[in-house]
């Protein structure tokens, strides 16, 4: 994690606002996009199953192909350097063995604990109804998506999160199996042509209680 241009956490957090208008001349190279995703997927997930699948749309052809699926956000499609789709992989539990084998190999867990957890993961996720699986994995996938918005600012870029796209058609348009991959969030990234006016939050007193 040595690639941050901005390390002032307060600036990163307080300056983040959804950008709707990007500078179309700015391109972000795929090495840096990959680096930002690597940093973002340090996010936690339930049982460390890491059910995220990420598709970055940065070619003019792919952007044009999906533009009809996001009419309300067409301007971000046209101007952002890249459109980063975060999907939940409903078959992510298939990776559990690999994840826990690597954890043991790295000396971070004893074999018997790993074996126990892999069994639990298979039992829990194999028996879970699809609606519960979508809810569980959506929560997991939202975490790297949020990290990505902040990490983008640490790299000197702005973002705009979006759910305004055709959720039923986007997976197939990106050559993913729609029965397996459920869209969670789209994050546009680039340099802002125009920053938003910002937004307000209800105060903590209104939404917080202590017991
Ligand atoms: C789950 C989610 C979906 C959103 N969908 C859209 C969208 O489709 N189009 C859009 O312009 N903004 C979208 N936004 C941006 C919000 O409108 C924005 O984050 C919110 O108004 C707060 O403003 P701020 O992010 O600038 O602080 C979305 C944000 C979130 C978190």
XYZ file of C-alpha atoms and ligand atoms in Angstrom:
242
model
C 0.000 0.000 0.000
C 2.668 2.440 -1.007
C 0.861 4.218 -3.815
C -1.152 6.845 -1.949
C -0.707 10.431 -3.100
C -2.930 11.762 -0.333
C -2.493 10.358 3.153
C -4.507 12.880 5.145
C -7.377 10.688 6.323
C -9.506 13.633 7.386
C -9.220 15.211 3.915
C -9.995 11.901 2.243
C -13.130 11.295 4.322
C -14.492 14.825 4.534
C -13.794 15.700 0.905
C -15.558 12.673 -0.590
C -18.771 13.505 -2.383
C -20.503 11.834 -5.291
C -19.223 13.305 -8.550
C -21.536 13.262 -11.571
C -19.388 15.130 -14.084
C -15.872 13.865 -14.879
C -13.115 15.126 -17.165
C -13.442 12.816 -20.203
C -9.823 13.447 -21.219
C -8.470 11.700 -18.104
C -7.572 8.026 -18.420
C -6.437 5.848 -15.509
C -4.147 3.040 -16.514
C -5.130 -0.537 -15.732
C -2.118 -1.072 -13.479
C -3.302 1.706 -11.176
C -6.938 0.538 -11.343
C -5.774 -2.955 -10.382
C -3.690 -1.500 -7.542
C -6.723 0.387 -6.205
C -8.807 -2.795 -6.324
C -6.036 -4.728 -4.539
C -6.108 -2.093 -1.807
C -9.928 -2.110 -1.660
C -10.249 -5.870 -1.208
C -8.433 -5.675 2.109
C -12.030 -5.200 3.339
C -13.394 -7.838 5.708
C -16.090 -10.365 4.772
C -18.120 -12.882 6.742
C -16.014 -16.026 7.253
C -13.467 -14.373 4.912
C -15.294 -15.784 1.915
C -14.606 -12.620 -0.152
C -17.701 -12.921 -2.350
C -16.817 -9.967 -4.573
C -16.409 -10.059 -8.309
C -15.357 -6.787 -9.904
C -15.644 -5.760 -13.554
C -14.036 -2.525 -14.710
C -15.431 -0.985 -17.871
C -12.878 1.409 -19.345
C -12.906 0.739 -23.094
C -15.043 2.995 -25.324
C -16.689 -0.098 -26.845
C -17.754 -1.597 -23.505
C -18.910 1.801 -22.210
C -21.046 2.285 -25.328
C -22.457 -1.218 -24.969
C -23.729 -0.662 -21.436
C -24.797 2.987 -21.867
C -28.399 2.030 -22.777
C -28.556 0.139 -19.454
C -27.868 3.302 -17.444
C -29.928 6.112 -19.054
C -30.275 8.076 -15.812
C -26.492 8.079 -15.403
C -25.446 8.342 -19.050
C -23.261 11.377 -18.387
C -21.076 9.466 -15.922
C -20.794 6.693 -18.525
C -19.595 9.236 -21.089
C -17.170 11.162 -18.896
C -15.740 8.882 -16.176
C -12.345 7.273 -16.748
C -13.784 3.942 -15.707
C -16.971 2.338 -14.429
C -16.275 -0.140 -11.645
C -18.988 -2.748 -11.101
C -19.055 -4.618 -7.811
C -20.942 -7.922 -8.047
C -21.735 -10.565 -5.445
C -20.706 -14.079 -6.502
C -23.366 -16.477 -5.224
C -20.909 -19.373 -5.635
C -18.127 -17.664 -3.687
C -18.070 -20.488 -1.120
C -16.336 -22.581 -3.791
C -13.231 -20.459 -3.089
C -13.232 -21.273 0.631
C -10.865 -24.239 0.357
C -8.359 -22.189 -1.626
C -8.584 -19.202 0.766
C -8.099 -21.343 3.863
C -5.353 -23.485 2.282
C -3.453 -20.257 1.597
C -4.128 -19.067 5.158
C -2.565 -22.254 6.562
C 0.346 -22.091 4.121
C 1.026 -18.505 5.218
C 1.258 -19.710 8.818
C -1.784 -17.698 9.891
C -3.994 -20.622 10.970
C -3.573 -24.242 12.120
C -4.766 -26.915 9.649
C -7.495 -28.222 11.982
C -9.052 -24.762 12.402
C -8.977 -24.284 8.634
C -10.645 -27.688 8.053
C -13.333 -26.818 10.591
C -14.067 -23.417 9.009
C -14.202 -24.775 5.454
C -16.757 -27.350 6.591
C -18.820 -24.657 8.320
C -18.721 -22.406 5.255
C -19.864 -25.183 2.934
C -22.699 -26.146 5.306
C -23.849 -22.559 5.933
C -23.779 -21.319 2.361
C -24.966 -24.558 0.697
C -28.119 -24.520 2.794
C -28.815 -20.791 2.672
C -31.812 -19.718 0.550
C -30.802 -17.540 -2.397
C -32.483 -14.409 -0.976
C -30.440 -14.721 2.237
C -27.279 -15.407 0.257
C -27.847 -12.249 -1.809
C -28.413 -10.195 1.360
C -25.325 -11.622 3.119
C -23.020 -11.240 0.147
C -24.379 -7.786 -0.725
C -23.286 -6.614 2.705
C -19.815 -8.115 2.186
C -19.431 -6.575 -1.280
C -20.482 -3.096 -0.121
C -17.393 -2.931 2.102
C -14.661 -2.990 -0.592
C -16.885 -0.719 -2.706
C -16.831 1.899 0.060
C -13.104 1.396 0.553
C -12.621 1.916 -3.171
C -14.277 5.364 -2.985
C -11.857 6.453 -0.287
C -8.816 4.768 -1.837
C -9.612 6.547 -5.112
C -9.296 9.848 -3.258
C -6.000 8.708 -1.785
C -4.878 8.213 -5.414
C -6.097 11.683 -6.395
C -9.381 10.704 -8.071
C -13.064 11.267 -7.366
C -15.910 8.758 -7.551
C -19.652 8.517 -7.899
C -21.548 5.516 -6.507
C -24.604 4.411 -8.480
C -27.370 1.855 -8.430
C -29.136 3.571 -11.309
C -28.549 0.915 -13.975
C -30.475 -2.109 -15.228
C -29.766 -4.712 -12.568
C -31.460 -7.491 -14.530
C -29.363 -7.026 -17.667
C -25.962 -5.766 -16.535
C -24.334 -9.124 -15.690
C -25.083 -10.639 -19.091
C -23.971 -7.433 -20.849
C -20.610 -7.848 -19.087
C -20.380 -11.550 -20.054
C -21.139 -12.803 -16.543
C -23.652 -15.523 -15.661
C -26.656 -13.561 -14.310
C -27.812 -16.499 -12.199
C -24.483 -16.415 -10.358
C -23.421 -12.740 -10.242
C -25.691 -10.167 -8.572
C -24.877 -6.475 -9.082
C -24.353 -4.519 -5.875
C -22.888 -1.134 -6.784
C -21.385 0.762 -9.692
C -18.671 3.284 -8.847
C -17.590 5.752 -11.542
C -14.027 7.000 -11.128
C -12.032 9.806 -12.716
C -10.999 13.406 -12.225
C -13.913 15.703 -11.485
C -14.808 18.228 -14.184
C -17.098 19.727 -11.613
C -17.292 18.906 -7.917
C -20.753 18.495 -6.426
C -22.117 21.073 -4.005
C -21.773 18.449 -1.287
C -24.536 17.071 0.877
C -25.726 17.139 4.448
C -26.140 14.445 7.074
C -28.678 14.292 9.873
C -26.834 14.853 13.114
C -25.654 11.900 15.192
C -28.141 12.825 17.949
C -30.979 12.022 15.543
C -29.789 8.581 14.470
C -27.710 7.385 17.443
C -28.682 6.001 20.814
C -26.675 4.541 23.656
C -27.996 1.889 26.005
C -26.299 2.873 -3.013
C -26.173 4.218 -3.695
C -26.784 4.413 -4.929
C -26.638 5.638 -5.592
N -27.142 5.755 -6.865
C -26.905 6.900 -7.560
C -27.286 6.997 -8.927
O -27.797 6.065 -9.535
N -27.027 8.166 -9.562
C -26.430 9.231 -8.941
O -26.240 10.259 -9.578
N -26.040 9.161 -7.626
C -26.257 8.019 -6.936
N -25.820 7.904 -5.630
C -25.133 9.044 -4.997
C -25.963 9.641 -3.862
O -27.013 10.403 -4.383
C -25.047 10.460 -2.958
O -24.025 9.631 -2.463
C -25.804 11.057 -1.774
O -26.718 12.021 -2.228
C -24.875 11.705 -0.754
O -24.069 12.654 -1.367
P -22.477 12.588 -1.297
O -22.073 11.213 -1.660
O -22.057 13.597 -2.324
O -22.073 12.968 0.083
C -25.938 6.698 -4.972
C -25.334 6.489 -3.717
C -25.426 5.260 -3.106
C -24.719 5.037 -1.800
